[in-house]
């Protein structure tokens, strides 16, 4: 807002400074007298004084224009574009390879960790391809979905890590070797509540 005010008010400031400096005082409210003052010629000395007074504004605007032009020139020079999508897609595929083995072993915490990591990598892959060398919002619906995936992964990955550590603690401190099917189902249900319910609640609270 301040930049908009400076830009829009520069011509008004320039006229006021030039005319007031030339006349030696501010313009009175009388419109006829003000018109006579504004019709007086402006000397070079007054123009120099006004230019010195407005020099910070012109320097700021020139700096902004140069910076904007520099950003426009460097947007097409992204050195990570070919590699970043490839690595994210490769990570999404590789992280899902051990998923069937852990499903057979009822390692629900590890499975949820793989799923959240794969979703996060897939999200970054799609974003890096759709918005390659541009910042135009061509897919607003996907933007909303992508934000929710990022928020869910930020909570789902730590929650899955918590389930993995809890499972390791139970294995190391278990008294009996045999584990019944009901206990396995209960462990899977607990991990599901932690790894799914917590991210969903977090997304709902942030939106």
Coordinates of C-alpha atoms in Angstrom, one line a residue:
X1 CA 0.0 0.0 0.0
X2 CA 2.9 2.4 0.8
X3 CA 4.5 1.7 -2.6
X4 CA 1.1 2.4 -4.3
X5 CA 0.8 5.7 -2.4
X6 CA 4.3 6.7 -3.4
X7 CA 3.8 5.8 -7.0
X8 CA 0.4 7.5 -7.4
X9 CA 1.3 10.6 -5.4
X10 CA 4.6 11.3 -7.2
X11 CA 3.1 13.7 -9.8
X12 CA 1.2 15.6 -7.1
X13 CA 4.2 15.9 -4.9
X14 CA 6.3 17.1 -7.9
X15 CA 3.8 19.9 -8.8
X16 CA 3.4 21.0 -5.2
X17 CA 7.2 21.1 -4.6
X18 CA 7.9 22.9 -7.9
X19 CA 5.2 25.5 -7.5
X20 CA 5.6 26.0 -3.8
X21 CA 9.4 26.4 -4.1
X22 CA 9.0 28.8 -7.0
X23 CA 6.5 31.0 -5.1
X24 CA 8.1 30.7 -1.7
X25 CA 4.9 29.6 0.0
X26 CA 2.1 27.1 -0.3
X27 CA -0.7 27.7 -2.7
X28 CA -3.7 29.5 -1.0
X29 CA -7.1 28.0 -1.2
X30 CA -8.3 30.7 -3.7
X31 CA -8.6 28.9 -7.1
X32 CA -8.0 32.1 -9.1
X33 CA -4.8 33.0 -7.3
X34 CA -3.7 29.3 -7.5
X35 CA -4.1 29.4 -11.2
X36 CA -2.0 32.5 -11.6
X37 CA 0.7 30.9 -9.5
X38 CA 0.7 27.7 -11.5
X39 CA 1.0 29.7 -14.7
X40 CA 4.3 31.3 -13.6
X41 CA 7.4 29.9 -15.3
X42 CA 9.6 27.6 -13.2
X43 CA 13.3 28.5 -13.0
X44 CA 16.1 25.9 -13.3
X45 CA 17.1 26.5 -9.7
X46 CA 13.7 25.5 -8.5
X47 CA 13.7 22.4 -10.8
X48 CA 17.1 21.4 -9.3
X49 CA 15.7 21.8 -5.8
X50 CA 12.7 19.7 -6.6
X51 CA 14.8 17.0 -8.3
X52 CA 17.0 16.7 -5.2
X53 CA 13.9 16.5 -3.0
X54 CA 12.3 13.8 -5.1
X55 CA 15.6 11.8 -5.7
X56 CA 14.8 9.2 -3.0
X57 CA 11.5 8.4 -4.7
X58 CA 13.0 8.1 -8.1
X59 CA 15.9 6.0 -6.8
X60 CA 13.4 3.6 -5.1
X61 CA 11.3 3.3 -8.2
X62 CA 14.3 2.7 -10.4
X63 CA 15.6 0.1 -8.0
X64 CA 12.2 -1.7 -7.9
X65 CA 12.1 -1.8 -11.7
X66 CA 15.6 -3.1 -12.0
X67 CA 14.9 -5.8 -9.4
X68 CA 11.7 -6.8 -11.2
X69 CA 13.5 -7.0 -14.5
X70 CA 16.2 -9.1 -12.9
X71 CA 13.7 -11.5 -11.5
X72 CA 12.0 -11.8 -14.9
X73 CA 15.3 -12.6 -16.5
X74 CA 16.3 -15.3 -14.0
X75 CA 12.9 -17.2 -13.9
X76 CA 13.9 -19.1 -17.0
X77 CA 17.2 -20.1 -15.5
X78 CA 16.2 -22.8 -13.0
X79 CA 19.0 -25.3 -12.8
X80 CA 17.0 -27.8 -10.7
X81 CA 14.1 -28.2 -13.1
X82 CA 15.2 -31.3 -15.0
X83 CA 16.6 -33.1 -12.0
X84 CA 14.1 -32.2 -9.3
X85 CA 11.1 -33.8 -10.9
X86 CA 13.1 -36.9 -11.8
X87 CA 14.3 -37.3 -8.2
X88 CA 10.9 -36.7 -6.7
X89 CA 9.2 -39.2 -9.0
X90 CA 12.0 -41.7 -8.4
X91 CA 11.6 -41.3 -4.6
X92 CA 7.9 -41.8 -4.9
X93 CA 8.4 -45.1 -6.7
X94 CA 11.3 -46.4 -4.6
X95 CA 9.6 -45.7 -1.3
X96 CA 6.6 -47.9 -2.3
X97 CA 8.7 -50.9 -3.2
X98 CA 8.9 -52.5 0.3
X99 CA 5.2 -51.7 1.0
X100 CA 3.8 -55.3 0.2
X101 CA 6.4 -56.9 2.5
X102 CA 5.4 -54.6 5.5
X103 CA 1.7 -55.2 4.7
X104 CA 2.2 -58.9 5.1
X105 CA 4.1 -58.3 8.4
X106 CA 1.4 -56.1 9.8
X107 CA 3.8 -53.2 10.2
X108 CA 1.2 -50.5 9.9
X109 CA 3.4 -47.7 11.1
X110 CA 6.0 -48.4 8.4
X111 CA 3.3 -48.6 5.8
X112 CA 1.8 -45.3 6.8
X113 CA 5.3 -43.7 6.7
X114 CA 5.8 -45.0 3.1
X115 CA 2.4 -43.8 2.0
X116 CA 2.9 -40.3 3.4
X117 CA 6.4 -40.0 2.0
X118 CA 5.1 -41.2 -1.4
X119 CA 2.3 -38.6 -1.4
X120 CA 4.7 -35.9 -0.5
X121 CA 7.1 -36.8 -3.3
X122 CA 4.3 -37.1 -5.8
X123 CA 3.0 -33.7 -4.7
X124 CA 6.4 -32.1 -5.3
X125 CA 6.7 -33.9 -8.6
X126 CA 3.4 -32.5 -9.9
X127 CA 4.1 -29.0 -8.7
X128 CA 7.6 -28.9 -10.2
X129 CA 6.2 -30.0 -13.6
X130 CA 3.1 -27.8 -13.7
X131 CA 4.8 -24.7 -12.4
X132 CA 8.1 -25.1 -14.3
X133 CA 9.6 -21.7 -15.0
X134 CA 6.4 -19.8 -14.2
X135 CA 4.2 -18.8 -11.3
X136 CA 0.8 -18.6 -13.1
X137 CA -2.0 -20.2 -11.2
X138 CA -3.2 -22.5 -14.0
X139 CA -4.7 -25.1 -11.6
X140 CA -6.3 -23.5 -8.6
X141 CA -8.1 -26.7 -7.6
X142 CA -4.9 -28.6 -7.5
X143 CA -3.3 -25.8 -5.4
X144 CA -5.9 -26.5 -2.7
X145 CA -5.3 -30.2 -2.8
X146 CA -1.5 -29.7 -2.8
X147 CA -1.6 -27.5 0.3
X148 CA -3.7 -30.2 2.1
X149 CA -1.2 -32.9 1.1
X150 CA 1.7 -30.8 2.4
X151 CA -0.1 -30.1 5.7
X152 CA -1.0 -33.8 6.1
X153 CA 2.5 -35.0 5.3
X154 CA 4.0 -32.6 7.9
X155 CA 2.0 -34.3 10.6
X156 CA 1.7 -37.8 9.1
X157 CA 5.4 -38.5 8.8
X158 CA 6.2 -37.7 12.5
X159 CA 3.0 -39.6 13.5
X160 CA 4.2 -42.6 11.5
X161 CA 7.6 -42.4 13.0
X162 CA 6.0 -42.4 16.5
X163 CA 4.1 -45.6 15.6
X164 CA 7.3 -47.2 14.4
X165 CA 9.1 -46.3 17.6
X166 CA 6.1 -47.5 19.7
X167 CA 6.1 -50.8 17.8
X168 CA 9.8 -51.3 18.4
X169 CA 9.3 -50.6 22.1
X170 CA 6.6 -53.2 22.3
X171 CA 8.8 -55.7 20.5
X172 CA 11.7 -55.1 22.9
X173 CA 9.6 -55.2 26.0
X174 CA 7.1 -58.0 25.2
X175 CA 6.9 -60.9 27.6
X176 CA 5.4 -63.5 25.4
X177 CA 6.7 -64.4 22.0
X178 CA 3.3 -65.2 20.4
X179 CA 1.1 -62.4 19.4
X180 CA -2.6 -63.1 18.8
X181 CA -4.5 -61.8 15.7
X182 CA -6.7 -59.6 17.9
X183 CA -3.7 -57.8 19.3
X184 CA -2.4 -57.3 15.8
X185 CA -5.7 -55.8 14.8
X186 CA -5.7 -53.5 17.8
X187 CA -2.1 -52.3 17.0
X188 CA -3.1 -51.6 13.4
X189 CA -6.2 -49.7 14.6
X190 CA -4.1 -47.6 17.0
X191 CA -1.6 -46.8 14.3
X192 CA -4.4 -45.9 11.9
X193 CA -5.9 -43.5 14.3
X194 CA -2.5 -41.8 15.0
X195 CA -1.3 -41.7 11.4
X196 CA -4.7 -40.7 9.8
X197 CA -6.8 -39.0 12.4
X198 CA -4.1 -36.6 13.6
X199 CA -3.3 -35.3 10.1
X200 CA -6.9 -34.9 9.2
X201 CA -7.6 -32.9 12.4
X202 CA -4.6 -30.8 11.7
X203 CA -5.7 -30.0 8.1
X204 CA -9.2 -29.2 9.3
X205 CA -7.9 -26.8 12.0
X206 CA -5.5 -25.0 9.6
X207 CA -8.1 -24.5 6.8

